[in-house]
């Protein structure tokens, strides 16, 4: 992200990321300036064992990192698929696409509500059912009433967009 937004790494106090979406695991990491990390280390001592990553999920995260290091081309493939998904879905009548073309995480929103949250969610679930063969997709069922959106995630491993 630093290169994407033309930031110097020295201008950032803390960098953190989670492993949940990209690595099929849980938890995450943080790194940064010593004064921030020292504070975290001191404040987090009580959580070290109660909130630590289970060994099986740690192994899954390590294997995901190994795969990423061994085959960096998967990121190019993912960007290409993400772009195709973005392009294909950006012209769907009645839906608004939110997200960057390079990102595998997109949100489809209804341009107009039918007036019924249940009907809106049923429509979005139908969209999920239709596209599930090509993409991993999940529809949110929470959030305030105005939020009617459908998060989608293009996958490196499944299917090719027609």
Short mmCIF file of C-alpha atoms in Angstrom, two decimals:
data_model
loop_
_atom_site.label_atom_id
_atom_site.label_comp_id
_atom_site.label_asym_id
_atom_site.label_seq_id
_atom_site.Cartn_x
_atom_site.Cartn_y
_atom_site.Cartn_z
CA UNK A 1 0.00 0.00 0.00
CA UNK A 2 2.90 2.34 0.63
CA UNK A 3 3.99 2.21 -3.01
CA UNK A 4 0.39 2.41 -4.24
CA UNK A 5 -0.18 5.69 -2.38
CA UNK A 6 3.41 6.95 -2.78
CA UNK A 7 4.13 6.96 0.96
CA UNK A 8 7.51 6.55 2.61
CA UNK A 9 7.63 3.64 5.04
CA UNK A 10 9.31 5.93 7.60
CA UNK A 11 6.18 8.13 7.67
CA UNK A 12 4.02 5.27 8.96
CA UNK A 13 3.89 4.45 12.68
CA UNK A 14 2.15 1.08 12.43
CA UNK A 15 1.42 -1.43 9.68
CA UNK A 16 -1.02 -4.22 10.41
CA UNK A 17 -2.78 -6.88 8.39
CA UNK A 18 -5.10 -9.77 9.05
CA UNK A 19 -4.74 -13.31 7.78
CA UNK A 20 -8.43 -14.13 7.65
CA UNK A 21 -9.32 -13.43 4.04
CA UNK A 22 -6.14 -14.06 2.08
CA UNK A 23 -4.74 -16.95 4.09
CA UNK A 24 -7.78 -18.92 5.29
CA UNK A 25 -6.64 -18.48 8.87
CA UNK A 26 -7.25 -16.06 11.73
CA UNK A 27 -5.20 -13.44 13.49
CA UNK A 28 -2.76 -11.09 11.94
CA UNK A 29 0.41 -9.15 12.51
CA UNK A 30 1.60 -5.65 13.17
CA UNK A 31 4.95 -4.00 12.81
CA UNK A 32 6.13 -0.47 13.13
CA UNK A 33 8.01 2.07 15.16
CA UNK A 34 9.44 0.86 18.44
CA UNK A 35 7.37 3.20 20.66
CA UNK A 36 4.12 1.79 19.24
CA UNK A 37 5.22 -1.85 19.29
CA UNK A 38 6.65 -1.51 22.83
CA UNK A 39 3.28 -0.19 24.00
CA UNK A 40 1.50 -3.12 22.35
CA UNK A 41 3.92 -5.61 23.83
CA UNK A 42 3.41 -4.25 27.35
CA UNK A 43 -0.37 -3.89 27.02
CA UNK A 44 -0.91 -7.26 25.39
CA UNK A 45 0.95 -9.55 27.79
CA UNK A 46 -2.28 -10.75 29.39
CA UNK A 47 -3.62 -11.84 26.00
CA UNK A 48 -0.59 -13.81 24.81
CA UNK A 49 -1.97 -17.23 25.62
CA UNK A 50 -5.71 -16.60 25.83
CA UNK A 51 -5.86 -15.15 22.32
CA UNK A 52 -3.03 -17.00 20.62
CA UNK A 53 -3.45 -18.67 17.25
CA UNK A 54 -4.32 -22.41 17.34
CA UNK A 55 -1.47 -24.54 15.91
CA UNK A 56 -3.51 -25.83 12.95
CA UNK A 57 -4.40 -22.28 11.86
CA UNK A 58 -0.80 -21.14 12.35
CA UNK A 59 0.28 -24.00 10.06
CA UNK A 60 -2.34 -22.95 7.48
CA UNK A 61 -1.08 -19.35 7.53
CA UNK A 62 2.54 -20.49 7.17
CA UNK A 63 1.62 -22.73 4.22
CA UNK A 64 -0.29 -19.85 2.58
CA UNK A 65 2.79 -17.64 2.95
CA UNK A 66 4.94 -20.42 1.46
CA UNK A 67 2.60 -20.70 -1.54
CA UNK A 68 2.71 -16.93 -2.06
CA UNK A 69 6.52 -16.94 -1.96
CA UNK A 70 6.86 -19.97 -4.25
CA UNK A 71 4.38 -18.73 -6.87
CA UNK A 72 4.13 -14.93 -6.90
CA UNK A 73 2.37 -15.18 -10.28
CA UNK A 74 -0.87 -16.00 -8.42
CA UNK A 75 -1.15 -12.29 -7.60
CA UNK A 76 -1.06 -11.35 -11.28
CA UNK A 77 -3.74 -13.98 -11.98
CA UNK A 78 -5.85 -12.63 -9.13
CA UNK A 79 -5.53 -9.02 -10.38
CA UNK A 80 -6.55 -10.12 -13.89
CA UNK A 81 -9.57 -12.02 -12.59
CA UNK A 82 -10.50 -9.14 -10.31
CA UNK A 83 -10.37 -6.73 -13.25
CA UNK A 84 -12.56 -9.00 -15.38
CA UNK A 85 -15.08 -9.39 -12.57
CA UNK A 86 -15.14 -5.63 -12.01
CA UNK A 87 -15.60 -4.97 -15.72
CA UNK A 88 -18.35 -7.59 -16.08
CA UNK A 89 -20.32 -6.40 -13.07
CA UNK A 90 -19.91 -2.65 -13.53
CA UNK A 91 -22.62 -2.47 -16.18
CA UNK A 92 -25.31 -4.55 -14.46
CA UNK A 93 -28.55 -2.53 -14.48
CA UNK A 94 -29.97 -1.84 -11.04
CA UNK A 95 -26.72 -2.56 -9.24
CA UNK A 96 -23.89 -0.28 -8.20
CA UNK A 97 -20.37 -1.72 -7.92
CA UNK A 98 -18.22 -0.39 -5.08
CA UNK A 99 -14.50 -1.11 -4.92
CA UNK A 100 -11.31 -0.80 -6.92
CA UNK A 101 -10.89 -2.79 -10.15
CA UNK A 102 -7.65 -4.35 -8.88
CA UNK A 103 -9.23 -5.56 -5.63
CA UNK A 104 -10.70 -9.06 -5.32
CA UNK A 105 -13.14 -7.73 -2.70
CA UNK A 106 -16.09 -5.88 -4.23
CA UNK A 107 -19.49 -4.82 -3.00
CA UNK A 108 -22.60 -4.87 -5.14
CA UNK A 109 -25.28 -2.52 -3.91
CA UNK A 110 -28.80 -2.04 -5.14
CA UNK A 111 -29.15 1.34 -6.82
CA UNK A 112 -32.67 1.64 -5.47
CA UNK A 113 -34.39 -0.16 -2.65
CA UNK A 114 -37.68 -1.87 -3.30
CA UNK A 115 -38.83 -0.49 0.03
CA UNK A 116 -38.59 -3.88 1.68
CA UNK A 117 -35.34 -5.01 3.26
CA UNK A 118 -36.47 -8.63 2.94
CA UNK A 119 -37.17 -8.26 -0.79
CA UNK A 120 -33.83 -6.49 -1.32
CA UNK A 121 -31.94 -9.26 0.47
CA UNK A 122 -33.84 -11.92 -1.48
CA UNK A 123 -32.81 -10.24 -4.74
CA UNK A 124 -29.17 -10.07 -3.63
CA UNK A 125 -29.28 -13.73 -2.55
CA UNK A 126 -30.49 -14.58 -6.06
CA UNK A 127 -27.47 -12.76 -7.49
CA UNK A 128 -25.22 -14.79 -5.17
CA UNK A 129 -26.85 -18.05 -6.28
CA UNK A 130 -26.41 -17.13 -9.95
CA UNK A 131 -22.71 -16.25 -9.68
CA UNK A 132 -21.65 -18.79 -7.05
CA UNK A 133 -20.32 -21.18 -9.71
CA UNK A 134 -17.71 -18.60 -10.75
CA UNK A 135 -16.85 -16.75 -7.54
CA UNK A 136 -16.78 -17.15 -3.82
CA UNK A 137 -19.57 -14.85 -2.72
CA UNK A 138 -21.31 -14.07 0.50
CA UNK A 139 -24.28 -11.85 1.21
CA UNK A 140 -24.35 -9.83 4.38
CA UNK A 141 -27.42 -10.18 6.54
CA UNK A 142 -26.52 -7.54 9.06
CA UNK A 143 -26.05 -3.81 9.10
CA UNK A 144 -28.39 -0.89 9.25
CA UNK A 145 -31.44 -0.92 6.99
CA UNK A 146 -29.96 1.44 4.35
CA UNK A 147 -27.00 -0.90 3.86
CA UNK A 148 -28.04 -3.39 1.19
CA UNK A 149 -24.87 -4.70 -0.33
CA UNK A 150 -23.35 -7.94 -1.51
CA UNK A 151 -19.64 -8.51 -0.90
CA UNK A 152 -17.94 -10.61 -3.59
CA UNK A 153 -14.46 -12.08 -3.67
CA UNK A 154 -12.79 -13.31 -6.86
CA UNK A 155 -10.75 -16.45 -6.34
CA UNK A 156 -7.39 -17.44 -7.77
CA UNK A 157 -8.25 -21.12 -7.57
CA UNK A 158 -11.81 -21.42 -8.92
CA UNK A 159 -13.25 -20.99 -12.38
CA UNK A 160 -12.63 -18.50 -15.13
CA UNK A 161 -14.99 -15.67 -15.88
CA UNK A 162 -16.64 -16.34 -19.26
#
